[in-house]
Coordinates of N, CA, C and O in Angstrom, one line a residue:
X8 N -29.2 5.8 21.6 CA -29.3 6.5 20.3 C -30.7 6.8 19.9 O -31.0 7.8 19.3
X9 N -31.6 5.9 20.3 CA -33.0 6.1 20.0 C -33.5 7.3 20.8 O -34.3 8.1 20.3
X10 N -33.0 7.5 22.0 CA -33.4 8.6 22.8 C -32.9 9.9 22.1 O -33.7 10.9 22.0
X11 N -31.7 9.9 21.5 CA -31.3 11.1 20.8 C -32.2 11.4 19.6 O -32.5 12.5 19.3
X12 N -32.6 10.3 18.9 CA -33.4 10.5 17.7 C -34.8 11.1 18.2 O -35.3 12.0 17.5
X13 N -35.3 10.5 19.3 CA -36.6 11.0 19.7 C -36.5 12.5 20.2 O -37.4 13.3 20.0
X14 N -35.4 12.8 20.8 CA -35.2 14.2 21.3 C -34.9 15.2 20.2 O -35.4 16.3 20.2
X15 N -34.0 14.8 19.3 CA -33.5 15.8 18.3 C -34.0 15.5 16.9 O -33.9 16.4 16.0
X16 N -34.5 14.3 16.6 CA -34.9 14.0 15.2 C -33.7 13.9 14.3 O -32.6 13.6 14.8
X17 N -33.9 14.3 13.1 CA -32.8 14.2 12.1 C -31.6 15.2 12.5 O -30.5 15.0 12.1
X18 N -31.9 16.2 13.3 CA -30.8 17.1 13.7 C -29.8 16.5 14.6 O -28.8 17.1 14.9
X19 N -30.1 15.3 15.1 CA -29.2 14.6 16.0 C -27.8 14.5 15.3 O -26.8 14.4 15.9
X20 N -27.9 14.3 13.9 CA -26.7 14.2 13.2 C -25.8 15.4 13.3 O -24.6 15.3 13.3
X21 N -26.4 16.6 13.3 CA -25.6 17.8 13.4 C -25.1 18.2 14.8 O -24.5 19.2 15.0
X22 N -25.5 17.4 15.7 CA -25.1 17.7 17.1 C -24.5 16.5 17.8 O -23.3 16.1 17.6
X23 N -25.3 15.8 18.6 CA -24.7 14.7 19.4 C -24.1 13.6 18.7 O -23.0 13.1 19.1
X24 N -24.6 13.2 17.5 CA -24.0 12.1 16.8 C -22.7 12.4 16.2 O -21.7 11.6 16.2
X25 N -22.5 13.7 15.7 CA -21.2 14.1 15.2 C -20.2 14.1 16.3 O -19.0 13.8 16.1
X26 N -20.6 14.5 17.5 CA -19.7 14.5 18.6 C -19.3 13.1 19.0 O -18.1 12.9 19.3
X27 N -20.2 12.1 18.9 CA -19.9 10.7 19.1 C -18.9 10.2 18.1 O -17.9 9.5 18.4
X28 N -19.1 10.6 16.8 CA -18.2 10.2 15.8 C -16.8 10.8 16.0 O -15.7 10.1 15.9
X29 N -16.7 12.0 16.4 CA -15.4 12.7 16.7 C -14.7 12.0 17.9 O -13.5 11.8 17.8
X30 N -15.5 11.6 18.9 CA -14.9 10.9 20.0 C -14.3 9.5 19.6 O -13.2 9.2 19.9
X31 N -15.1 8.8 18.7 CA -14.6 7.5 18.2 C -13.3 7.7 17.4 O -12.4 7.0 17.6
X32 N -13.3 8.7 16.5 CA -12.1 9.0 15.7 C -10.9 9.3 16.6 O -9.8 8.8 16.4
X33 N -11.1 10.0 17.7 CA -10.1 10.3 18.6 C -9.5 9.0 19.3 O -8.3 8.9 19.5
X34 N -10.5 8.2 19.7 CA -10.0 6.9 20.4 C -9.3 6.0 19.4 O -8.3 5.4 19.8
X35 N -9.7 5.9 18.2 CA -9.0 5.1 17.2 C -7.6 5.7 16.9 O -6.6 5.0 16.9
X36 N -7.6 7.0 16.8 CA -6.3 7.7 16.6 C -5.3 7.3 17.7 O -4.1 7.1 17.5
X37 N -5.7 7.3 19.0 CA -4.8 6.9 20.1 C -4.3 5.5 19.9 O -3.1 5.3 20.2
X38 N -5.1 4.6 19.5 CA -4.7 3.2 19.3 C -3.7 3.0 18.2 O -2.8 2.2 18.3
X39 N -3.8 3.8 17.1 CA -2.9 3.6 16.0 C -1.8 4.6 15.9 O -1.0 4.6 14.9
X40 N -1.7 5.6 16.8 CA -0.7 6.6 16.8 C -0.9 7.6 15.7 O 0.1 8.0 15.1
X41 N -2.1 8.0 15.5 CA -2.4 9.0 14.5 C -3.1 10.2 15.1 O -3.4 10.2 16.3
X42 N -3.2 11.3 14.3 CA -4.0 12.4 14.8 C -5.5 12.1 14.4 O -5.8 11.5 13.4
X43 N -6.4 12.6 15.2 CA -7.8 12.3 14.9 C -8.2 12.8 13.5 O -9.0 12.2 12.8
X44 N -7.6 13.9 13.0 CA -7.9 14.4 11.7 C -7.5 13.4 10.6 O -7.9 13.5 9.4
X45 N -6.6 12.4 10.9 CA -6.1 11.5 9.9 C -7.0 10.2 9.9 O -6.7 9.3 9.1
X46 N -8.0 10.1 10.7 CA -8.8 8.9 10.8 C -10.1 9.1 10.1 O -10.8 10.1 10.3
X47 N -10.4 8.2 9.2 CA -11.7 8.2 8.5 C -12.4 6.9 8.8 O -11.7 5.8 8.9
X48 N -13.7 6.9 9.0 CA -14.4 5.8 9.4 C -15.2 5.3 8.1 O -15.8 6.1 7.4
X49 N -15.2 4.0 7.9 CA -15.9 3.3 6.8 C -16.6 2.1 7.3 O -16.3 1.6 8.4
X50 N -17.6 1.7 6.6 CA -18.4 0.5 7.1 C -17.7 -0.8 7.0 O -18.0 -1.7 7.7
X51 N -16.6 -0.9 6.2 CA -15.8 -2.1 6.1 C -14.5 -1.8 5.3 O -14.4 -0.7 4.8
X52 N -13.6 -2.7 5.4 CA -12.2 -2.4 4.9 C -12.3 -2.2 3.4 O -11.5 -1.4 2.8
X53 N -13.1 -3.0 2.7 CA -13.2 -2.8 1.2 C -13.5 -1.4 0.8 O -12.9 -0.8 -0.1
X54 N -14.5 -0.8 1.5 CA -14.8 0.6 1.3 C -13.6 1.5 1.5 O -13.3 2.5 0.7
X55 N -12.9 1.3 2.6 CA -11.7 2.1 2.8 C -10.6 1.9 1.8 O -10.0 2.9 1.3
X56 N -10.5 0.7 1.3 CA -9.5 0.4 0.2 C -9.9 1.1 -1.1 O -9.0 1.7 -1.8
X57 N -11.2 1.1 -1.4 CA -11.6 1.8 -2.6 C -11.3 3.3 -2.5 O -10.9 3.9 -3.5
X58 N -11.6 3.9 -1.4 CA -11.3 5.3 -1.2 C -9.8 5.6 -1.3 O -9.3 6.5 -1.9
X59 N -9.0 4.7 -0.7 CA -7.5 4.9 -0.8 C -7.1 4.8 -2.2 O -6.2 5.5 -2.7
X60 N -7.6 3.8 -2.9 CA -7.3 3.6 -4.4 C -7.6 4.9 -5.2 O -6.9 5.2 -6.1
X61 N -8.7 5.6 -4.8 CA -9.1 6.8 -5.5 C -8.1 7.9 -5.3 O -8.1 8.9 -6.0
X62 N -7.3 7.8 -4.2 CA -6.4 8.9 -3.9 C -5.0 8.7 -4.6 O -4.2 9.6 -4.5
X63 N -4.9 7.6 -5.3 CA -3.6 7.3 -6.0 C -3.7 7.5 -7.5 O -4.7 7.1 -8.1
X64 N -2.7 8.2 -8.1 CA -2.7 8.5 -9.5 C -1.9 7.3 -10.2 O -0.7 7.2 -10.0
X65 N -2.7 6.5 -10.9 CA -2.1 5.4 -11.6 C -1.7 5.6 -13.0 O -1.2 4.7 -13.7
X66 N -1.9 6.9 -13.5 CA -1.6 7.2 -14.9 C -0.2 7.0 -15.3 O 0.1 6.4 -16.4
X67 N 0.8 7.5 -14.5 CA 2.2 7.3 -14.9 C 2.9 6.2 -14.1 O 4.0 5.8 -14.5
X68 N 2.3 5.8 -13.1 CA 2.8 4.7 -12.3 C 1.7 3.7 -12.0 O 1.1 3.7 -11.0
X69 N 1.4 2.8 -13.0 CA 0.3 1.9 -12.9 C 0.4 0.7 -12.1 O -0.6 -0.1 -11.9
X70 N 1.6 0.4 -11.5 CA 1.7 -0.9 -10.8 C 1.4 -0.8 -9.3 O 1.6 0.1 -8.6
X71 N 0.7 -1.9 -8.9 CA 0.4 -2.1 -7.5 C 1.1 -3.5 -7.1 O 0.8 -4.5 -7.8
X72 N 1.9 -3.5 -6.1 CA 2.6 -4.7 -5.6 C 1.9 -5.2 -4.4 O 1.7 -4.4 -3.4
X73 N 1.5 -6.5 -4.3 CA 1.0 -7.1 -3.1 C 1.3 -8.6 -3.2 O 1.8 -9.1 -4.2
X74 N 1.1 -9.3 -2.1 CA 1.5 -10.7 -2.0 C 0.3 -11.6 -2.1 O -0.9 -11.1 -1.9
X75 N 0.5 -12.8 -2.4 CA -0.5 -13.8 -2.4 C -1.1 -14.1 -1.0 O -2.2 -14.7 -0.9
X76 N -0.5 -13.5 0.0 CA -1.0 -13.7 1.4 C -2.0 -12.6 1.8 O -2.5 -12.7 3.0
X77 N -2.2 -11.7 1.0 CA -3.2 -10.6 1.4 C -4.6 -11.2 1.4 O -4.9 -12.2 0.8
X78 N -5.4 -10.5 2.2 CA -6.8 -11.0 2.3 C -7.4 -11.0 0.9 O -7.2 -10.1 0.1
X79 N -8.3 -12.0 0.6 CA -8.8 -12.1 -0.8 C -9.4 -10.9 -1.3 O -9.2 -10.6 -2.5
X80 N -10.2 -10.1 -0.5 CA -10.9 -9.0 -1.1 C -9.9 -7.9 -1.4 O -10.1 -7.1 -2.4
X81 N -8.8 -7.8 -0.7 CA -7.7 -6.9 -1.0 C -7.1 -7.2 -2.3 O -6.9 -6.3 -3.2
X82 N -6.7 -8.4 -2.5 CA -6.1 -8.9 -3.8 C -7.1 -8.6 -5.0 O -6.7 -8.1 -6.0
X83 N -8.4 -9.0 -4.7 CA -9.4 -8.9 -5.8 C -9.5 -7.4 -6.3 O -9.6 -7.1 -7.5
X84 N -9.5 -6.5 -5.3 CA -9.6 -5.0 -5.7 C -8.6 -4.6 -6.7 O -8.9 -4.0 -7.7
X85 N -7.3 -5.0 -6.4 CA -6.2 -4.5 -7.3 C -6.2 -5.3 -8.6 O -5.9 -4.8 -9.7
X86 N -6.6 -6.6 -8.6 CA -6.7 -7.4 -9.8 C -7.8 -7.0 -10.7 O -7.7 -7.3 -11.9
X87 N -8.8 -6.3 -10.3 CA -9.9 -5.9 -11.1 C -10.0 -4.4 -11.4 O -10.8 -4.0 -12.2
X88 N -9.1 -3.6 -10.8 CA -9.2 -2.2 -11.0 C -8.6 -1.8 -12.4 O -7.5 -2.1 -12.7
X89 N -9.4 -1.1 -13.1 CA -9.0 -0.7 -14.5 C -7.8 0.3 -14.4 O -7.8 1.2 -13.6
X90 N -6.9 0.1 -15.3 CA -5.7 0.9 -15.3 C -4.6 0.6 -14.4 O -3.6 1.3 -14.3
X91 N -4.8 -0.5 -13.6 CA -3.8 -0.9 -12.7 C -3.1 -2.3 -13.1 O -3.8 -3.2 -13.5
X92 N -1.8 -2.3 -13.1 CA -1.1 -3.5 -13.4 C -0.8 -4.2 -12.0 O 0.1 -3.7 -11.3
X93 N -1.5 -5.2 -11.7 CA -1.4 -5.8 -10.4 C -0.3 -6.9 -10.4 O -0.2 -7.7 -11.3
X94 N 0.7 -6.8 -9.5 CA 1.8 -7.7 -9.4 C 1.7 -8.5 -8.1 O 1.7 -7.9 -7.0
X95 N 1.5 -9.8 -8.2 CA 1.3 -10.6 -7.0 C 2.6 -11.3 -6.7 O 3.2 -12.0 -7.5
X96 N 3.1 -11.1 -5.5 CA 4.4 -11.7 -5.0 C 4.0 -13.1 -4.4 O 3.1 -13.2 -3.7
X97 N 4.9 -14.1 -4.7 CA 4.7 -15.4 -4.1 C 5.3 -15.4 -2.7 O 6.1 -14.6 -2.3
X98 N 4.8 -16.3 -1.9 CA 5.2 -16.5 -0.5 C 5.9 -17.8 -0.4 O 5.2 -18.8 -0.4
X99 N 7.2 -17.8 -0.3 CA 7.9 -19.1 -0.2 C 7.5 -19.7 1.2 O 7.7 -19.1 2.2
X100 N 6.9 -20.8 1.2 CA 6.5 -21.5 2.4 C 5.1 -21.1 2.9 O 4.6 -21.6 3.9
X101 N 4.5 -20.1 2.3 CA 3.1 -19.7 2.7 C 2.9 -19.0 4.0 O 1.8 -19.0 4.5
X102 N 4.0 -18.6 4.6 CA 3.9 -18.0 6.0 C 4.1 -16.5 6.0 O 3.4 -15.8 6.7
X103 N 5.0 -16.0 5.2 CA 5.3 -14.6 5.1 C 6.0 -14.3 3.7 O 6.2 -15.2 2.9
X104 N 6.3 -13.0 3.5 CA 7.0 -12.6 2.2 C 8.2 -11.9 2.6 O 8.2 -10.9 3.3
X105 N 9.4 -12.4 2.2 CA 10.6 -11.7 2.6 C 10.7 -10.3 2.0 O 10.2 -10.1 0.9
X106 N 11.3 -9.4 2.7 CA 11.4 -8.0 2.2 C 12.1 -8.0 0.9 O 11.9 -7.1 0.1
X107 N 13.0 -8.9 0.7 CA 13.8 -8.9 -0.6 C 12.8 -9.1 -1.8 O 13.1 -8.6 -2.9
X108 N 11.7 -9.8 -1.6 CA 10.8 -10.0 -2.7 C 10.1 -8.7 -3.1 O 10.0 -8.4 -4.2
X109 N 9.8 -7.9 -2.1 CA 9.2 -6.5 -2.3 C 10.3 -5.7 -3.0 O 10.0 -4.9 -3.9
X110 N 11.5 -5.8 -2.5 CA 12.6 -4.9 -3.0 C 12.8 -5.2 -4.5 O 13.1 -4.3 -5.2
X111 N 12.7 -6.4 -4.9 CA 12.9 -6.8 -6.3 C 11.7 -6.3 -7.1 O 11.9 -5.9 -8.3
X112 N 10.5 -6.2 -6.6 CA 9.3 -6.0 -7.3 C 9.0 -4.5 -7.5 O 8.5 -4.0 -8.5
X113 N 9.3 -3.7 -6.5 CA 8.9 -2.3 -6.5 C 9.9 -1.5 -7.4 O 11.1 -1.6 -7.2
X114 N 9.4 -0.8 -8.4 CA 10.3 0.0 -9.3 C 9.6 1.3 -9.5 O 8.7 1.7 -8.9
X115 N 10.2 2.1 -10.5 CA 9.7 3.4 -10.8 C 8.3 3.4 -11.5 O 7.8 4.5 -11.7
X116 N 7.7 2.3 -11.8 CA 6.4 2.2 -12.3 C 5.4 1.9 -11.2 O 4.2 1.8 -11.5
X117 N 5.9 1.7 -10.0 CA 5.0 1.3 -8.9 C 4.4 2.5 -8.2 O 5.1 3.3 -7.8
X118 N 3.1 2.5 -8.2 CA 2.4 3.6 -7.4 C 2.2 3.2 -6.0 O 2.2 4.1 -5.1
X119 N 1.9 1.9 -5.7 CA 1.5 1.5 -4.4 C 2.0 0.1 -4.1 O 2.0 -0.8 -4.9
X120 N 2.6 0.0 -2.8 CA 2.9 -1.3 -2.3 C 1.9 -1.6 -1.2 O 1.6 -0.8 -0.3
X121 N 1.2 -2.7 -1.3 CA 0.2 -3.1 -0.4 C 0.7 -4.3 0.4 O 1.2 -5.3 -0.2
X122 N 0.6 -4.2 1.7 CA 1.0 -5.3 2.6 C 0.2 -5.5 3.8 O -0.7 -4.6 4.1
X123 N 0.4 -6.5 4.5 CA -0.3 -6.8 5.8 C 0.7 -6.6 7.0 O 1.8 -7.0 6.9
X124 N 0.2 -6.1 8.1 CA 1.0 -6.0 9.3 C 1.1 -7.4 9.9 O 2.1 -7.9 10.3
X125 N -0.1 -8.1 9.9 CA -0.1 -9.5 10.3 C -0.9 -10.3 9.3 O -2.0 -9.9 9.0
X126 N -0.3 -11.3 8.7 CA -1.0 -12.1 7.7 C -2.1 -12.9 8.3 O -2.0 -13.6 9.3
X127 N -3.3 -12.8 7.6 CA -4.5 -13.4 8.2 C -4.5 -14.9 8.2 O -5.1 -15.6 9.0
X128 N -3.6 -15.6 7.4 CA -3.6 -17.0 7.3 C -2.5 -17.6 8.3 O -2.7 -18.7 8.8
X129 N -1.4 -16.9 8.4 CA -0.3 -17.5 9.2 C -0.1 -16.8 10.6 O 0.5 -17.4 11.4
X130 N -0.6 -15.6 10.7 CA -0.3 -14.9 12.0 C 1.1 -14.3 12.0 O 1.5 -13.7 13.0
X131 N 1.9 -14.4 11.0 CA 3.2 -13.8 10.9 C 3.2 -12.3 10.8 O 2.3 -11.8 10.2
X132 N 4.1 -11.7 11.5 CA 4.2 -10.2 11.5 C 5.1 -9.7 10.4 O 6.3 -10.2 10.4
X133 N 4.7 -8.8 9.7 CA 5.5 -8.2 8.6 C 6.1 -6.8 9.2 O 5.4 -6.1 9.9
X134 N 7.3 -6.5 8.8 CA 7.9 -5.2 9.2 C 7.4 -4.1 8.3 O 7.9 -3.9 7.2
X135 N 6.3 -3.5 8.7 CA 5.7 -2.5 7.9 C 6.5 -1.2 7.8 O 6.3 -0.5 6.8
X136 N 7.3 -0.9 8.8 CA 8.2 0.2 8.6 C 9.2 0.0 7.5 O 9.4 1.0 6.7
X137 N 9.7 -1.2 7.4 CA 10.6 -1.5 6.2 C 9.9 -1.4 4.9 O 10.4 -0.9 3.9
X138 N 8.6 -1.9 4.9 CA 7.8 -1.8 3.6 C 7.6 -0.4 3.2 O 7.8 0.0 2.0
X139 N 7.3 0.5 4.2 CA 7.0 1.9 3.8 C 8.3 2.5 3.4 O 8.3 3.3 2.4
X140 N 9.4 2.3 4.0 CA 10.7 2.8 3.7 C 11.1 2.4 2.2 O 11.5 3.2 1.4
X141 N 10.9 1.1 1.9 CA 11.2 0.6 0.6 C 10.3 1.2 -0.5 O 10.8 1.6 -1.5
X142 N 9.0 1.4 -0.2 CA 8.1 2.0 -1.2 C 8.6 3.4 -1.4 O 8.7 3.9 -2.6
X143 N 8.8 4.2 -0.3 CA 9.1 5.6 -0.5 C 10.4 5.8 -1.2 O 10.6 6.8 -1.9
X144 N 11.4 4.9 -1.0 CA 12.7 5.1 -1.6 C 12.5 5.0 -3.2 O 13.4 5.5 -3.9
X145 N 11.5 4.4 -3.6 CA 11.2 4.3 -5.1 C 10.1 5.2 -5.5 O 9.6 5.0 -6.6
X146 N 9.7 6.1 -4.7 CA 8.6 7.0 -5.0 C 7.2 6.5 -5.0 O 6.3 7.1 -5.5
X147 N 7.0 5.3 -4.4 CA 5.7 4.7 -4.3 C 5.1 5.0 -2.9 O 5.8 5.4 -1.9
X148 N 3.8 4.8 -2.8 CA 3.1 4.9 -1.5 C 2.9 3.5 -0.9 O 3.1 2.5 -1.6
X149 N 2.6 3.5 0.4 CA 2.5 2.2 1.1 C 1.1 2.1 1.8 O 0.8 3.0 2.6
X150 N 0.4 1.1 1.5 CA -0.9 0.8 2.1 C -0.8 -0.5 2.9 O -0.4 -1.5 2.4
X151 N -1.2 -0.4 4.2 CA -1.0 -1.6 5.1 C -2.4 -2.0 5.6 O -3.2 -1.1 6.1
X152 N -2.7 -3.3 5.5 CA -3.9 -3.9 6.1 C -3.5 -4.3 7.5 O -2.7 -5.2 7.7
X153 N -4.0 -3.6 8.5 CA -3.7 -3.9 9.9 C -4.9 -4.5 10.7 O -5.0 -4.5 11.9
X154 N -5.8 -5.1 9.9 CA -7.0 -5.7 10.5 C -6.7 -6.7 11.6 O -7.3 -6.8 12.6
X155 N -5.7 -7.5 11.3 CA -5.3 -8.6 12.2 C -4.4 -8.1 13.4 O -4.1 -8.9 14.3
X156 N -3.9 -6.8 13.3 CA -3.0 -6.4 14.4 C -3.5 -5.3 15.2 O -3.0 -5.1 16.4
X157 N -4.4 -4.4 14.8 CA -4.9 -3.3 15.5 C -5.5 -3.8 16.9 O -6.4 -4.6 16.9
X158 N -4.9 -3.3 18.0 CA -5.4 -3.7 19.3 C -4.6 -4.9 19.8 O -4.7 -5.2 21.0
X159 N -3.9 -5.6 19.0 CA -3.1 -6.7 19.4 C -1.6 -6.4 19.5 O -0.9 -6.9 20.4
X160 N -1.1 -5.6 18.6 CA 0.3 -5.2 18.6 C 0.4 -3.6 18.7 O -0.5 -2.9 18.2
X161 N 1.4 -3.1 19.3 CA 1.6 -1.7 19.3 C 1.7 -1.2 17.9 O 2.3 -1.8 17.0
X162 N 1.1 0.0 17.7 CA 1.1 0.6 16.3 C 1.2 2.1 16.4 O 0.5 2.7 17.2
X163 N 2.1 2.6 15.6 CA 2.2 4.1 15.5 C 2.4 4.4 14.0 O 3.5 4.2 13.5
X164 N 1.3 4.9 13.4 CA 1.4 5.1 11.9 C 2.4 6.2 11.6 O 3.1 6.1 10.5
X165 N 2.6 7.1 12.5 CA 3.6 8.2 12.2 C 5.0 7.6 12.2 O 5.8 7.8 11.3
X166 N 5.3 6.7 13.2 CA 6.6 6.1 13.3 C 6.9 5.1 12.1 O 8.0 5.0 11.6
X167 N 5.9 4.4 11.7 CA 6.1 3.5 10.6 C 6.2 4.1 9.2 O 6.9 3.6 8.4
X168 N 5.6 5.3 9.0 CA 5.7 6.0 7.8 C 4.7 5.5 6.7 O 4.8 5.9 5.6
X169 N 3.8 4.6 7.1 CA 2.8 4.1 6.1 C 1.9 5.3 5.6 O 1.7 6.2 6.4
X170 N 1.5 5.3 4.4 CA 0.6 6.3 3.9 C -0.9 6.1 4.1 O -1.6 7.0 4.3
X171 N -1.2 4.8 4.0 CA -2.6 4.4 4.3 C -2.6 3.2 5.2 O -1.8 2.3 5.0
X172 N -3.5 3.2 6.2 CA -3.6 2.0 7.0 C -5.1 1.7 7.2 O -5.9 2.6 7.5
X173 N -5.5 0.5 6.9 CA -6.9 0.1 7.1 C -6.9 -1.0 8.1 O -6.0 -1.8 8.3
X174 N -8.0 -1.0 8.8 CA -8.2 -2.0 9.9 C -9.6 -2.0 10.4 O -10.5 -1.4 9.7
X175 N -9.8 -2.6 11.5 CA -11.2 -2.7 12.0 C -11.2 -2.9 13.5 O -10.2 -3.3 14.1
X176 N -12.3 -2.8 14.1 CA -12.5 -2.9 15.6 C -13.0 -4.3 15.9 O -13.1 -4.6 17.1
X177 N -13.5 -5.1 15.0 CA -14.2 -6.3 15.2 C -13.3 -7.4 15.9 O -13.8 -8.1 16.7
X178 N -12.1 -7.4 15.5 CA -11.2 -8.5 16.0 C -10.7 -8.2 17.4 O -11.3 -8.6 18.4
X179 N -9.6 -7.5 17.6 CA -8.9 -7.4 18.9 C -9.3 -6.2 19.7 O -8.9 -6.1 20.8
X180 N -10.1 -5.3 19.2 CA -10.6 -4.2 20.0 C -12.0 -4.5 20.5 O -12.5 -3.6 21.2
X181 N -12.5 -5.6 20.2 CA -13.8 -6.1 20.8 C -14.9 -5.1 20.5 O -15.9 -5.0 21.2
X182 N -14.8 -4.4 19.3 CA -15.9 -3.5 18.9 C -16.8 -4.2 17.9 O -16.6 -5.3 17.5
X183 N -17.8 -3.4 17.5 CA -18.7 -4.0 16.6 C -18.2 -3.8 15.2 O -17.2 -3.2 14.9
X184 N -18.9 -4.5 14.3 CA -18.5 -4.4 12.9 C -18.9 -3.0 12.4 O -19.7 -2.3 12.9
X185 N -18.2 -2.6 11.3 CA -18.6 -1.3 10.7 C -17.7 -0.2 11.1 O -17.9 1.0 10.8
X186 N -16.6 -0.4 11.8 CA -15.6 0.7 12.1 C -14.2 0.1 11.7 O -13.8 -0.9 12.2

């Protein structure tokens, strides 16, 4: 990359580096079953969550449903976002959250259901296709944290129906931080 900077200077961004970013987006898309145009790169999951939150209209549907098993920064975002009624679901046994708990919680005031594909504390796998189906049946969107599963479990965002998926390459894809 230093060679590119030396050769092109700041214009490296408009040529070779943009091409590298497009290549990376394409590779990530293959791993998660998305189109490259559906992949956005962020420096960390919190930044991606903030952008996803900005895409949701909470004026008429102010509720966000998530569980106590979500990663702490994920929970914190919704608990502190102005205009959002954060609803935290309990986890009987601390391992997973039964789909019935989400089913009881999501209603016509819910804008977003937030869940994990694999819970960071227990390693349990959640049925994200069922979460997306449940959210959509009530007019809500579904955001999934796949940080613990990307590269470890097969994933096809189109097949699952999730609206937003956040993850990273640091864990199971053996990539560096910041993607």
